[in-house]
mmCIF file of N, CA and C in Angstrom:
data_model
loop_
_atom_site.group_PDB
_atom_site.id
_atom_site.type_symbol
_atom_site.label_atom_id
_atom_site.label_comp_id
_atom_site.label_asym_id
_atom_site.label_seq_id
_atom_site.Cartn_x
_atom_site.Cartn_y
_atom_site.Cartn_z
ATOM 1 N N UNK Y 1 68.735 43.001 -230.305
ATOM 2 C CA UNK Y 1 69.252 42.155 -229.283
ATOM 3 C C UNK Y 1 69.431 42.373 -228.465
ATOM 4 N N UNK Y 2 69.207 41.899 -226.643
ATOM 5 C CA UNK Y 2 69.176 42.623 -225.652
ATOM 6 C C UNK Y 2 70.756 41.717 -224.563
ATOM 7 N N UNK Y 3 71.181 42.537 -224.065
ATOM 8 C CA UNK Y 3 72.588 42.359 -223.666
ATOM 9 C C UNK Y 3 71.955 41.502 -221.905
ATOM 10 N N UNK Y 4 72.486 40.428 -221.578
ATOM 11 C CA UNK Y 4 72.147 40.271 -220.312
ATOM 12 C C UNK Y 4 73.565 40.128 -219.694
ATOM 13 N N UNK Y 5 73.206 40.584 -218.619
ATOM 14 C CA UNK Y 5 74.709 40.282 -217.676
ATOM 15 C C UNK Y 5 75.223 39.363 -217.323
ATOM 16 N N UNK Y 6 76.508 39.269 -217.355
ATOM 17 C CA UNK Y 6 77.251 38.298 -216.986
ATOM 18 C C UNK Y 6 76.804 37.245 -216.325
ATOM 19 N N UNK Y 7 76.627 38.005 -214.800
ATOM 20 C CA UNK Y 7 76.814 37.512 -213.862
ATOM 21 C C UNK Y 7 75.030 36.866 -213.701
ATOM 22 N N UNK Y 8 74.071 37.356 -214.441
ATOM 23 C CA UNK Y 8 72.749 36.607 -214.033
ATOM 24 C C UNK Y 8 73.191 35.048 -215.123
ATOM 25 N N UNK Y 9 73.724 35.346 -215.942
ATOM 26 C CA UNK Y 9 74.634 34.124 -217.215
ATOM 27 C C UNK Y 9 75.098 33.235 -216.002
ATOM 28 N N UNK Y 10 75.839 33.395 -215.549
ATOM 29 C CA UNK Y 10 76.464 32.613 -215.082
ATOM 30 C C UNK Y 10 75.679 31.767 -213.548
ATOM 31 N N UNK Y 11 74.914 32.363 -212.881
ATOM 32 C CA UNK Y 11 74.043 31.759 -211.825
ATOM 33 C C UNK Y 11 73.125 31.352 -212.500
ATOM 34 N N UNK Y 12 72.389 31.650 -213.584
ATOM 35 C CA UNK Y 12 71.258 30.724 -214.023
ATOM 36 C C UNK Y 12 71.933 29.776 -214.579
ATOM 37 N N UNK Y 13 73.002 29.480 -215.112
ATOM 38 C CA UNK Y 13 74.020 28.141 -215.957
ATOM 39 C C UNK Y 13 74.178 27.081 -214.835
ATOM 40 N N UNK Y 14 74.206 27.402 -213.102
ATOM 41 C CA UNK Y 14 75.010 26.759 -212.446
ATOM 42 C C UNK Y 14 73.574 26.643 -211.661
ATOM 43 N N UNK Y 15 71.765 26.614 -212.329
ATOM 44 C CA UNK Y 15 70.978 25.859 -211.689
ATOM 45 C C UNK Y 15 70.587 27.021 -210.796
ATOM 46 N N UNK Y 16 71.070 28.293 -210.909
ATOM 47 C CA UNK Y 16 70.140 29.314 -209.302
ATOM 48 C C UNK Y 16 69.198 29.961 -210.139
ATOM 49 N N UNK Y 17 68.155 30.184 -210.067
ATOM 50 C CA UNK Y 17 67.044 31.044 -210.280
ATOM 51 C C UNK Y 17 67.576 32.633 -210.870
ATOM 52 N N UNK Y 18 67.383 33.362 -211.611
ATOM 53 C CA UNK Y 18 67.685 35.035 -211.725
ATOM 54 C C UNK Y 18 67.683 35.664 -210.593
ATOM 55 N N UNK Y 19 68.798 35.845 -210.465
ATOM 56 C CA UNK Y 19 69.322 37.037 -208.928
ATOM 57 C C UNK Y 19 68.588 38.068 -209.084
ATOM 58 N N UNK Y 20 67.816 38.872 -207.926
ATOM 59 C CA UNK Y 20 67.474 40.047 -207.682
ATOM 60 C C UNK Y 20 67.479 40.390 -206.702
ATOM 61 N N UNK Y 21 67.282 41.839 -206.569
ATOM 62 C CA UNK Y 21 68.034 42.832 -206.198
ATOM 63 C C UNK Y 21 67.517 42.521 -204.343
ATOM 64 N N UNK Y 22 67.946 42.686 -203.235
ATOM 65 C CA UNK Y 22 67.453 42.283 -202.163
ATOM 66 C C UNK Y 22 66.101 42.973 -201.611
ATOM 67 N N UNK Y 23 66.243 44.648 -201.847
ATOM 68 C CA UNK Y 23 65.330 45.335 -201.427
ATOM 69 C C UNK Y 23 65.004 46.272 -202.272
ATOM 70 N N UNK Y 24 63.865 47.076 -202.458
ATOM 71 C CA UNK Y 24 63.144 47.739 -203.510
ATOM 72 C C UNK Y 24 63.774 49.040 -202.741
ATOM 73 N N UNK Y 25 64.480 49.968 -203.222
ATOM 74 C CA UNK Y 25 64.860 51.212 -202.444
ATOM 75 C C UNK Y 25 65.328 52.058 -203.718
ATOM 76 N N UNK Y 26 65.681 53.261 -202.838
ATOM 77 C CA UNK Y 26 66.786 54.490 -203.695
ATOM 78 C C UNK Y 26 67.812 54.019 -203.323
ATOM 79 N N UNK Y 27 69.227 54.348 -204.331
ATOM 80 C CA UNK Y 27 70.409 54.102 -204.146
ATOM 81 C C UNK Y 27 71.154 55.382 -203.389
ATOM 82 N N UNK Y 28 71.369 55.344 -202.160
ATOM 83 C CA UNK Y 28 72.166 56.573 -201.764
ATOM 84 C C UNK Y 28 73.718 57.106 -201.716
ATOM 85 N N UNK Y 29 74.194 55.564 -202.138
ATOM 86 C CA UNK Y 29 75.636 55.647 -202.088
ATOM 87 C C UNK Y 29 76.123 54.454 -202.774
ATOM 88 N N UNK Y 30 76.650 54.828 -204.008
ATOM 89 C CA UNK Y 30 76.971 54.245 -205.222
ATOM 90 C C UNK Y 30 78.296 53.293 -204.845
ATOM 91 N N UNK Y 31 78.644 52.399 -206.040
ATOM 92 C CA UNK Y 31 79.689 52.033 -205.850
ATOM 93 C C UNK Y 31 81.090 52.821 -206.351
ATOM 94 N N UNK Y 32 81.908 52.684 -205.287
ATOM 95 C CA UNK Y 32 83.511 53.409 -206.536
ATOM 96 C C UNK Y 32 83.937 55.032 -205.595
ATOM 97 N N UNK Y 33 84.755 54.900 -205.712
ATOM 98 C CA UNK Y 33 85.343 56.400 -205.508
ATOM 99 C C UNK Y 33 84.009 56.831 -204.651
ATOM 100 N N UNK Y 34 84.283 57.612 -202.903
ATOM 101 C CA UNK Y 34 83.772 58.745 -202.239
ATOM 102 C C UNK Y 34 83.974 59.698 -201.134
ATOM 103 N N UNK Y 35 83.654 60.925 -201.067
ATOM 104 C CA UNK Y 35 84.022 61.146 -200.004
ATOM 105 C C UNK Y 35 83.356 61.025 -198.640
ATOM 106 N N UNK Y 36 84.490 60.794 -197.948
ATOM 107 C CA UNK Y 36 83.777 60.975 -196.741
ATOM 108 C C UNK Y 36 84.987 61.679 -195.531
ATOM 109 N N UNK Y 37 84.053 62.668 -195.267
ATOM 110 C CA UNK Y 37 84.461 63.496 -194.562
ATOM 111 C C UNK Y 37 85.503 64.713 -195.430
ATOM 112 N N UNK Y 38 86.835 63.979 -194.692
ATOM 113 C CA UNK Y 38 87.985 65.001 -195.816
ATOM 114 C C UNK Y 38 88.554 64.303 -195.972
ATOM 115 N N UNK Y 39 88.543 62.807 -196.776
ATOM 116 C CA UNK Y 39 89.203 61.647 -197.806
ATOM 117 C C UNK Y 39 88.478 60.984 -198.753
ATOM 118 N N UNK Y 40 89.063 60.630 -199.148
ATOM 119 C CA UNK Y 40 88.275 59.801 -200.583
ATOM 120 C C UNK Y 40 88.103 58.378 -199.970
ATOM 121 N N UNK Y 41 87.502 57.231 -200.156
ATOM 122 C CA UNK Y 41 87.588 56.579 -199.740
ATOM 123 C C UNK Y 41 86.499 55.369 -201.007
ATOM 124 N N UNK Y 42 87.229 54.232 -201.047
ATOM 125 C CA UNK Y 42 86.387 53.320 -202.173
ATOM 126 C C UNK Y 42 85.268 52.595 -201.095
ATOM 127 N N UNK Y 43 84.134 52.949 -201.700
ATOM 128 C CA UNK Y 43 82.702 52.009 -201.420
ATOM 129 C C UNK Y 43 82.617 50.720 -202.344
ATOM 130 N N UNK Y 44 83.028 49.871 -201.225
ATOM 131 C CA UNK Y 44 82.625 48.472 -202.165
ATOM 132 C C UNK Y 44 81.614 47.539 -202.194
ATOM 133 N N UNK Y 45 80.537 48.517 -202.018
ATOM 134 C CA UNK Y 45 79.097 48.147 -202.641
ATOM 135 C C UNK Y 45 77.913 49.383 -202.512
ATOM 136 N N UNK Y 46 76.806 49.168 -202.553
ATOM 137 C CA UNK Y 46 75.902 50.272 -202.550
ATOM 138 C C UNK Y 46 74.832 50.146 -201.643
ATOM 139 N N UNK Y 47 74.784 50.916 -201.346
ATOM 140 C CA UNK Y 47 73.992 51.777 -199.855
ATOM 141 C C UNK Y 47 72.257 52.248 -200.800
ATOM 142 N N UNK Y 48 71.216 51.279 -200.026
ATOM 143 C CA UNK Y 48 69.716 51.100 -200.343
ATOM 144 C C UNK Y 48 68.901 51.566 -198.981
ATOM 145 N N UNK Y 49 68.222 53.208 -199.362
ATOM 146 C CA UNK Y 49 67.884 53.919 -198.233
ATOM 147 C C UNK Y 49 66.413 52.913 -198.250
ATOM 148 N N UNK Y 50 66.371 52.319 -197.216
ATOM 149 C CA UNK Y 50 64.928 51.696 -196.745
ATOM 150 C C UNK Y 50 64.818 51.805 -195.353
ATOM 151 N N UNK Y 51 63.436 52.173 -194.454
ATOM 152 C CA UNK Y 51 63.256 51.398 -193.639
ATOM 153 C C UNK Y 51 63.842 50.779 -192.562
ATOM 154 N N UNK Y 52 64.066 51.383 -191.444
ATOM 155 C CA UNK Y 52 64.472 50.485 -190.375
ATOM 156 C C UNK Y 52 63.675 48.763 -190.465
ATOM 157 N N UNK Y 53 63.396 47.605 -190.402
ATOM 158 C CA UNK Y 53 62.690 46.428 -190.218
ATOM 159 C C UNK Y 53 61.992 46.074 -191.280
ATOM 160 N N UNK Y 54 63.242 46.562 -192.493
ATOM 161 C CA UNK Y 54 62.672 45.991 -194.303
ATOM 162 C C UNK Y 54 63.045 44.686 -194.391
ATOM 163 N N UNK Y 55 62.894 43.511 -194.622
ATOM 164 C CA UNK Y 55 63.060 42.180 -194.926
ATOM 165 C C UNK Y 55 63.868 42.713 -195.930
ATOM 166 N N UNK Y 56 65.135 41.764 -196.126
ATOM 167 C CA UNK Y 56 65.965 41.597 -196.869
ATOM 168 C C UNK Y 56 66.290 40.201 -197.566
ATOM 169 N N UNK Y 57 66.091 40.145 -198.828
ATOM 170 C CA UNK Y 57 65.970 38.708 -199.357
ATOM 171 C C UNK Y 57 67.339 37.803 -199.962
ATOM 172 N N UNK Y 58 67.340 37.593 -199.956
ATOM 173 C CA UNK Y 58 69.011 36.827 -200.862
ATOM 174 C C UNK Y 58 69.296 37.472 -202.032
ATOM 175 N N UNK Y 59 69.995 37.488 -202.649
ATOM 176 C CA UNK Y 59 69.987 37.872 -204.584
ATOM 177 C C UNK Y 59 69.532 36.625 -205.240
ATOM 178 N N UNK Y 60 69.823 35.494 -204.458
ATOM 179 C CA UNK Y 60 69.648 34.332 -205.275
ATOM 180 C C UNK Y 60 70.193 33.044 -204.233
ATOM 181 N N UNK Y 61 69.893 31.655 -204.614
ATOM 182 C CA UNK Y 61 69.977 30.480 -203.629
ATOM 183 C C UNK Y 61 71.521 30.696 -203.421
ATOM 184 N N UNK Y 62 71.934 29.606 -202.349
ATOM 185 C CA UNK Y 62 73.437 29.594 -202.023
ATOM 186 C C UNK Y 62 73.241 29.794 -200.485
ATOM 187 N N UNK Y 63 74.661 29.279 -199.829
ATOM 188 C CA UNK Y 63 74.663 29.169 -198.396
ATOM 189 C C UNK Y 63 75.214 30.292 -197.836
ATOM 190 N N UNK Y 64 75.180 30.089 -196.632
ATOM 191 C CA UNK Y 64 75.542 31.500 -195.704
ATOM 192 C C UNK Y 64 76.648 31.137 -194.939
ATOM 193 N N UNK Y 65 78.204 31.881 -195.564
ATOM 194 C CA UNK Y 65 79.433 31.271 -195.662
ATOM 195 C C UNK Y 65 79.236 32.468 -194.063
ATOM 196 N N UNK Y 66 78.774 33.263 -193.648
ATOM 197 C CA UNK Y 66 78.882 33.945 -192.497
ATOM 198 C C UNK Y 66 77.651 34.568 -191.986
ATOM 199 N N UNK Y 67 77.411 34.748 -190.865
ATOM 200 C CA UNK Y 67 76.409 35.725 -190.040
ATOM 201 C C UNK Y 67 76.336 35.943 -189.179
ATOM 202 N N UNK Y 68 77.053 37.357 -188.563
ATOM 203 C CA UNK Y 68 77.380 37.841 -187.559
ATOM 204 C C UNK Y 68 77.891 39.023 -187.502
ATOM 205 N N UNK Y 69 79.170 39.604 -186.696
ATOM 206 C CA UNK Y 69 79.289 40.580 -186.644
ATOM 207 C C UNK Y 69 80.858 41.434 -187.026
ATOM 208 N N UNK Y 70 80.462 42.287 -188.021
ATOM 209 C CA UNK Y 70 81.634 42.569 -188.599
ATOM 210 C C UNK Y 70 81.851 44.295 -188.470
ATOM 211 N N UNK Y 71 83.377 44.185 -187.640
ATOM 212 C CA UNK Y 71 83.695 45.973 -187.461
ATOM 213 C C UNK Y 71 83.108 46.804 -188.773
ATOM 214 N N UNK Y 72 82.959 47.741 -188.596
ATOM 215 C CA UNK Y 72 82.279 48.820 -189.610
ATOM 216 C C UNK Y 72 81.299 48.478 -190.086
ATOM 217 N N UNK Y 73 80.745 47.107 -190.634
ATOM 218 C CA UNK Y 73 79.844 46.633 -191.223
ATOM 219 C C UNK Y 73 78.392 46.323 -190.172
ATOM 220 N N UNK Y 74 79.085 46.236 -188.953
ATOM 221 C CA UNK Y 74 77.669 45.786 -187.905
ATOM 222 C C UNK Y 74 76.858 44.240 -188.367
ATOM 223 N N UNK Y 75 75.782 44.103 -187.908
ATOM 224 C CA UNK Y 75 75.161 42.894 -188.170
ATOM 225 C C UNK Y 75 74.765 42.187 -190.152
ATOM 226 N N UNK Y 76 76.147 41.360 -190.568
ATOM 227 C CA UNK Y 76 76.269 40.978 -191.845
ATOM 228 C C UNK Y 76 75.518 39.402 -192.150
ATOM 229 N N UNK Y 77 75.165 39.441 -192.836
ATOM 230 C CA UNK Y 77 75.027 38.113 -193.287
ATOM 231 C C UNK Y 77 75.561 38.406 -194.923
ATOM 232 N N UNK Y 78 77.142 37.130 -194.956
ATOM 233 C CA UNK Y 78 77.636 36.709 -196.624
ATOM 234 C C UNK Y 78 77.313 35.486 -196.906
ATOM 235 N N UNK Y 79 76.227 35.801 -198.429
ATOM 236 C CA UNK Y 79 75.982 34.204 -198.709
ATOM 237 C C UNK Y 79 76.714 33.606 -199.663
ATOM 238 N N UNK Y 80 77.381 32.691 -200.356
ATOM 239 C CA UNK Y 80 78.279 32.160 -200.755
ATOM 240 C C UNK Y 80 77.445 31.533 -202.231
ATOM 241 N N UNK Y 81 77.248 31.849 -203.584
ATOM 242 C CA UNK Y 81 76.190 31.834 -204.377
ATOM 243 C C UNK Y 81 76.784 30.338 -205.338
ATOM 244 N N UNK Y 82 78.342 29.922 -204.700
ATOM 245 C CA UNK Y 82 78.887 29.427 -205.655
ATOM 246 C C UNK Y 82 79.976 29.681 -206.698
ATOM 247 N N UNK Y 83 80.282 29.229 -207.766
ATOM 248 C CA UNK Y 83 80.930 30.008 -209.491
ATOM 249 C C UNK Y 83 82.067 31.244 -208.583
ATOM 250 N N UNK Y 84 82.693 31.099 -207.004
ATOM 251 C CA UNK Y 84 83.005 32.175 -206.771
ATOM 252 C C UNK Y 84 82.369 33.288 -206.441
ATOM 253 N N UNK Y 85 81.092 33.556 -206.542
ATOM 254 C CA UNK Y 85 80.550 34.516 -206.171
ATOM 255 C C UNK Y 85 80.050 34.529 -204.862
ATOM 256 N N UNK Y 86 79.787 36.135 -204.217
ATOM 257 C CA UNK Y 86 79.367 35.879 -202.920
ATOM 258 C C UNK Y 86 78.624 37.506 -202.490
ATOM 259 N N UNK Y 87 77.553 37.415 -201.800
ATOM 260 C CA UNK Y 87 76.890 38.772 -201.543
ATOM 261 C C UNK Y 87 76.964 38.923 -200.378
ATOM 262 N N UNK Y 88 77.213 40.396 -199.773
ATOM 263 C CA UNK Y 88 77.444 41.005 -198.548
ATOM 264 C C UNK Y 88 75.955 41.639 -198.067
ATOM 265 N N UNK Y 89 75.766 41.477 -197.015
ATOM 266 C CA UNK Y 89 74.199 42.375 -196.703
ATOM 267 C C UNK Y 89 74.417 42.870 -195.604
ATOM 268 N N UNK Y 90 74.540 44.264 -194.872
ATOM 269 C CA UNK Y 90 75.007 44.711 -193.749
ATOM 270 C C UNK Y 90 73.895 45.961 -193.667
ATOM 271 N N UNK Y 91 74.569 46.102 -191.975
ATOM 272 C CA UNK Y 91 74.152 46.988 -191.006
ATOM 273 C C UNK Y 91 72.786 46.576 -191.111
ATOM 274 N N UNK Y 92 72.201 45.718 -190.575
ATOM 275 C CA UNK Y 92 71.263 44.700 -190.380
ATOM 276 C C UNK Y 92 70.758 45.185 -189.164
ATOM 277 N N UNK Y 93 69.867 45.032 -188.309
ATOM 278 C CA UNK Y 93 69.112 44.937 -187.297
ATOM 279 C C UNK Y 93 68.813 43.396 -186.831
ATOM 280 N N UNK Y 94 68.357 42.675 -187.351
ATOM 281 C CA UNK Y 94 68.536 41.257 -187.087
ATOM 282 C C UNK Y 94 68.184 40.223 -188.146
ATOM 283 N N UNK Y 95 69.295 39.363 -187.711
ATOM 284 C CA UNK Y 95 69.822 38.230 -188.614
ATOM 285 C C UNK Y 95 69.066 37.264 -188.397
ATOM 286 N N UNK Y 96 67.879 36.468 -189.292
ATOM 287 C CA UNK Y 96 67.022 35.790 -189.581
ATOM 288 C C UNK Y 96 67.805 34.066 -190.183
ATOM 289 N N UNK Y 97 69.298 33.981 -190.588
ATOM 290 C CA UNK Y 97 69.652 32.622 -190.974
ATOM 291 C C UNK Y 97 70.964 32.075 -190.197
ATOM 292 N N UNK Y 98 71.218 30.985 -189.950
ATOM 293 C CA UNK Y 98 72.093 30.576 -189.635
ATOM 294 C C UNK Y 98 73.635 30.206 -190.466
ATOM 295 N N UNK Y 99 74.969 30.448 -189.836
ATOM 296 C CA UNK Y 99 75.966 29.595 -190.976
ATOM 297 C C UNK Y 99 75.893 28.158 -191.635
ATOM 298 N N UNK Y 100 76.732 28.397 -192.496
ATOM 299 C CA UNK Y 100 76.285 26.970 -192.887
ATOM 300 C C UNK Y 100 75.179 26.735 -193.507
ATOM 301 N N UNK Y 101 73.879 27.175 -193.570
ATOM 302 C CA UNK Y 101 72.737 27.199 -193.828
ATOM 303 C C UNK Y 101 72.627 26.808 -195.630
ATOM 304 N N UNK Y 102 71.808 26.412 -195.803
ATOM 305 C CA UNK Y 102 71.699 26.294 -197.712
ATOM 306 C C UNK Y 102 70.354 27.181 -197.768
ATOM 307 N N UNK Y 103 70.494 27.686 -198.588
ATOM 308 C CA UNK Y 103 69.479 28.814 -199.001
ATOM 309 C C UNK Y 103 68.392 28.243 -200.406
ATOM 310 N N UNK Y 104 67.147 28.089 -200.279
ATOM 311 C CA UNK Y 104 66.745 28.079 -201.632
ATOM 312 C C UNK Y 104 65.472 28.931 -201.927
ATOM 313 N N UNK Y 105 65.397 29.259 -203.238
ATOM 314 C CA UNK Y 105 64.831 30.438 -203.743
ATOM 315 C C UNK Y 105 65.895 31.742 -203.370
ATOM 316 N N UNK Y 106 64.247 32.750 -202.749
ATOM 317 C CA UNK Y 106 65.176 33.940 -202.197
ATOM 318 C C UNK Y 106 64.248 34.301 -201.003
ATOM 319 N N UNK Y 107 65.197 33.292 -200.198
ATOM 320 C CA UNK Y 107 64.749 33.879 -198.809
ATOM 321 C C UNK Y 107 64.467 35.538 -198.059
ATOM 322 N N UNK Y 108 63.750 35.612 -197.138
ATOM 323 C CA UNK Y 108 64.325 36.485 -196.168
ATOM 324 C C UNK Y 108 65.133 35.831 -195.494
ATOM 325 N N UNK Y 109 66.724 37.075 -195.464
ATOM 326 C CA UNK Y 109 67.300 36.236 -194.689
ATOM 327 C C UNK Y 109 67.713 37.346 -193.388
ATOM 328 N N UNK Y 110 67.378 38.914 -193.334
ATOM 329 C CA UNK Y 110 67.699 39.408 -192.255
ATOM 330 C C UNK Y 110 66.538 41.037 -192.302
ATOM 331 N N UNK Y 111 66.645 41.640 -191.462
ATOM 332 C CA UNK Y 111 66.189 42.652 -191.777
ATOM 333 C C UNK Y 111 66.821 44.518 -191.366
ATOM 334 N N UNK Y 112 66.238 45.296 -192.657
ATOM 335 C CA UNK Y 112 67.225 46.078 -192.429
ATOM 336 C C UNK Y 112 66.999 47.344 -191.216
ATOM 337 N N UNK Y 113 68.670 47.572 -191.350
ATOM 338 C CA UNK Y 113 68.789 48.508 -190.223
ATOM 339 C C UNK Y 113 70.020 49.893 -190.068
ATOM 340 N N UNK Y 114 70.740 49.518 -188.968
ATOM 341 C CA UNK Y 114 71.822 50.752 -189.128
ATOM 342 C C UNK Y 114 72.785 50.024 -187.808
ATOM 343 N N UNK Y 115 73.113 49.206 -187.997
ATOM 344 C CA UNK Y 115 73.898 48.902 -186.918
ATOM 345 C C UNK Y 115 75.458 48.784 -187.559
ATOM 346 N N UNK Y 116 76.415 49.249 -186.647
ATOM 347 C CA UNK Y 116 78.149 49.256 -187.079
ATOM 348 C C UNK Y 116 78.205 50.904 -187.522
ATOM 349 N N UNK Y 117 78.698 51.031 -188.606
ATOM 350 C CA UNK Y 117 79.235 52.437 -188.666
ATOM 351 C C UNK Y 117 78.545 52.867 -189.979
ATOM 352 N N UNK Y 118 77.253 53.624 -189.436
ATOM 353 C CA UNK Y 118 76.072 53.791 -190.441
ATOM 354 C C UNK Y 118 75.167 55.322 -189.417
ATOM 355 N N UNK Y 119 74.616 55.750 -190.752
ATOM 356 C CA UNK Y 119 74.350 57.302 -190.690
ATOM 357 C C UNK Y 119 72.649 56.915 -190.261
ATOM 358 N N UNK Y 120 72.151 55.903 -190.889
ATOM 359 C CA UNK Y 120 70.615 55.839 -190.801
ATOM 360 C C UNK Y 120 70.661 54.514 -190.891
ATOM 361 N N UNK Y 121 69.010 53.940 -190.871
ATOM 362 C CA UNK Y 121 68.526 52.908 -191.537
ATOM 363 C C UNK Y 121 68.747 52.817 -193.107
ATOM 364 N N UNK Y 122 69.263 51.296 -193.427
ATOM 365 C CA UNK Y 122 69.556 51.365 -195.307
ATOM 366 C C UNK Y 122 69.979 49.852 -195.099
ATOM 367 N N UNK Y 123 70.341 49.455 -196.706
ATOM 368 C CA UNK Y 123 71.289 48.345 -196.504
ATOM 369 C C UNK Y 123 72.485 48.646 -197.419
ATOM 370 N N UNK Y 124 73.220 47.775 -196.712
ATOM 371 C CA UNK Y 124 74.521 47.571 -197.700
ATOM 372 C C UNK Y 124 74.961 46.405 -198.179
ATOM 373 N N UNK Y 125 75.094 47.051 -199.629
ATOM 374 C CA UNK Y 125 75.114 45.411 -200.551
ATOM 375 C C UNK Y 125 75.660 45.451 -201.392
ATOM 376 N N UNK Y 126 76.930 43.880 -201.693
ATOM 377 C CA UNK Y 126 77.848 44.010 -202.176
ATOM 378 C C UNK Y 126 78.146 42.430 -202.671
ATOM 379 N N UNK Y 127 78.719 42.610 -204.260
ATOM 380 C CA UNK Y 127 78.731 41.416 -205.003
ATOM 381 C C UNK Y 127 80.160 41.278 -204.998
ATOM 382 N N UNK Y 128 80.441 40.392 -204.312
ATOM 383 C CA UNK Y 128 82.288 39.929 -204.835
ATOM 384 C C UNK Y 128 82.236 38.241 -205.837
ATOM 385 N N UNK Y 129 83.310 38.520 -206.914
ATOM 386 C CA UNK Y 129 83.648 37.823 -207.620
ATOM 387 C C UNK Y 129 84.893 37.219 -207.494
ATOM 388 N N UNK Y 130 85.339 35.867 -206.985
ATOM 389 C CA UNK Y 130 86.841 35.704 -206.842
ATOM 390 C C UNK Y 130 87.378 36.818 -205.866
ATOM 391 N N UNK Y 131 86.566 36.695 -204.949
ATOM 392 C CA UNK Y 131 87.339 38.369 -203.766
ATOM 393 C C UNK Y 131 87.524 39.503 -204.226
ATOM 394 N N UNK Y 132 86.987 40.078 -205.319
ATOM 395 C CA UNK Y 132 86.738 41.689 -206.151
ATOM 396 C C UNK Y 132 85.429 41.906 -206.165
ATOM 397 N N UNK Y 133 85.636 43.131 -205.066
ATOM 398 C CA UNK Y 133 83.460 44.054 -205.619
ATOM 399 C C UNK Y 133 83.799 44.173 -206.122
ATOM 400 N N UNK Y 134 82.807 44.369 -206.960
ATOM 401 C CA UNK Y 134 82.092 45.012 -208.406
ATOM 402 C C UNK Y 134 80.649 45.226 -207.918
ATOM 403 N N UNK Y 135 80.095 46.190 -208.973
ATOM 404 C CA UNK Y 135 79.307 47.626 -209.167
ATOM 405 C C UNK Y 135 77.918 46.320 -209.297
ATOM 406 N N UNK Y 136 77.016 45.988 -207.888
ATOM 407 C CA UNK Y 136 75.972 45.238 -208.331
ATOM 408 C C UNK Y 136 74.981 46.019 -209.465
ATOM 409 N N UNK Y 137 75.165 47.160 -209.884
ATOM 410 C CA UNK Y 137 73.865 47.862 -210.572
ATOM 411 C C UNK Y 137 73.753 47.592 -212.243
ATOM 412 N N UNK Y 138 75.365 47.347 -212.592
ATOM 413 C CA UNK Y 138 75.218 46.770 -214.115
ATOM 414 C C UNK Y 138 75.495 44.700 -213.713
ATOM 415 N N UNK Y 139 75.787 44.628 -213.306
ATOM 416 C CA UNK Y 139 75.711 43.067 -212.915
ATOM 417 C C UNK Y 139 74.509 42.266 -213.173
ATOM 418 N N UNK Y 140 73.395 43.158 -211.765
ATOM 419 C CA UNK Y 140 72.042 42.856 -212.200
ATOM 420 C C UNK Y 140 70.964 43.300 -212.811
ATOM 421 N N UNK Y 141 71.543 44.028 -214.288
ATOM 422 C CA UNK Y 141 70.929 44.957 -215.009
ATOM 423 C C UNK Y 141 70.141 46.276 -215.086
ATOM 424 N N UNK Y 142 70.326 46.847 -213.927
ATOM 425 C CA UNK Y 142 69.850 48.191 -213.706
ATOM 426 C C UNK Y 142 69.915 48.326 -212.314
ATOM 427 N N UNK Y 143 69.456 49.980 -211.964
ATOM 428 C CA UNK Y 143 68.775 49.933 -210.234
ATOM 429 C C UNK Y 143 67.727 49.294 -210.123
ATOM 430 N N UNK Y 144 67.689 48.897 -208.436
ATOM 431 C CA UNK Y 144 66.579 48.348 -207.919
ATOM 432 C C UNK Y 144 65.153 49.773 -208.007
ATOM 433 N N UNK Y 145 64.131 48.966 -207.536
ATOM 434 C CA UNK Y 145 63.233 50.072 -207.621
ATOM 435 C C UNK Y 145 62.553 50.209 -207.026
ATOM 436 N N UNK Y 146 62.598 51.862 -206.695
ATOM 437 C CA UNK Y 146 62.513 52.406 -205.606
ATOM 438 C C UNK Y 146 61.317 52.160 -204.803
#
């Protein structure tokens, strides 16, 4: 019997389409503890290597909770999917949605970039459930396609 990640069960039960990765690409920095120079820090999401200007899609339908700039994250979109689940898309070059906008399906919400504290073009992607960051890989049933 195939195990289905709980996030997929919860979102589909709430009437959302099956959640999907926002971009295809190689994960260059995983979730969790990582070395950053001389110290260790918690990485609250994953970094996916994509060229600048790659279309970024919403993981699932929802409402845009925030669209703008955040220190360190650069240009950011946060989407509330209901049931305490939010997603964060950061280091964007261009935002294509506005705060409060309802998203049906999985529309393009932004273009990838290197805004904020970033060493090159990529997408920083987080899933937060009830305010806590969780590793997107097991929640979405495995890594994105390269």
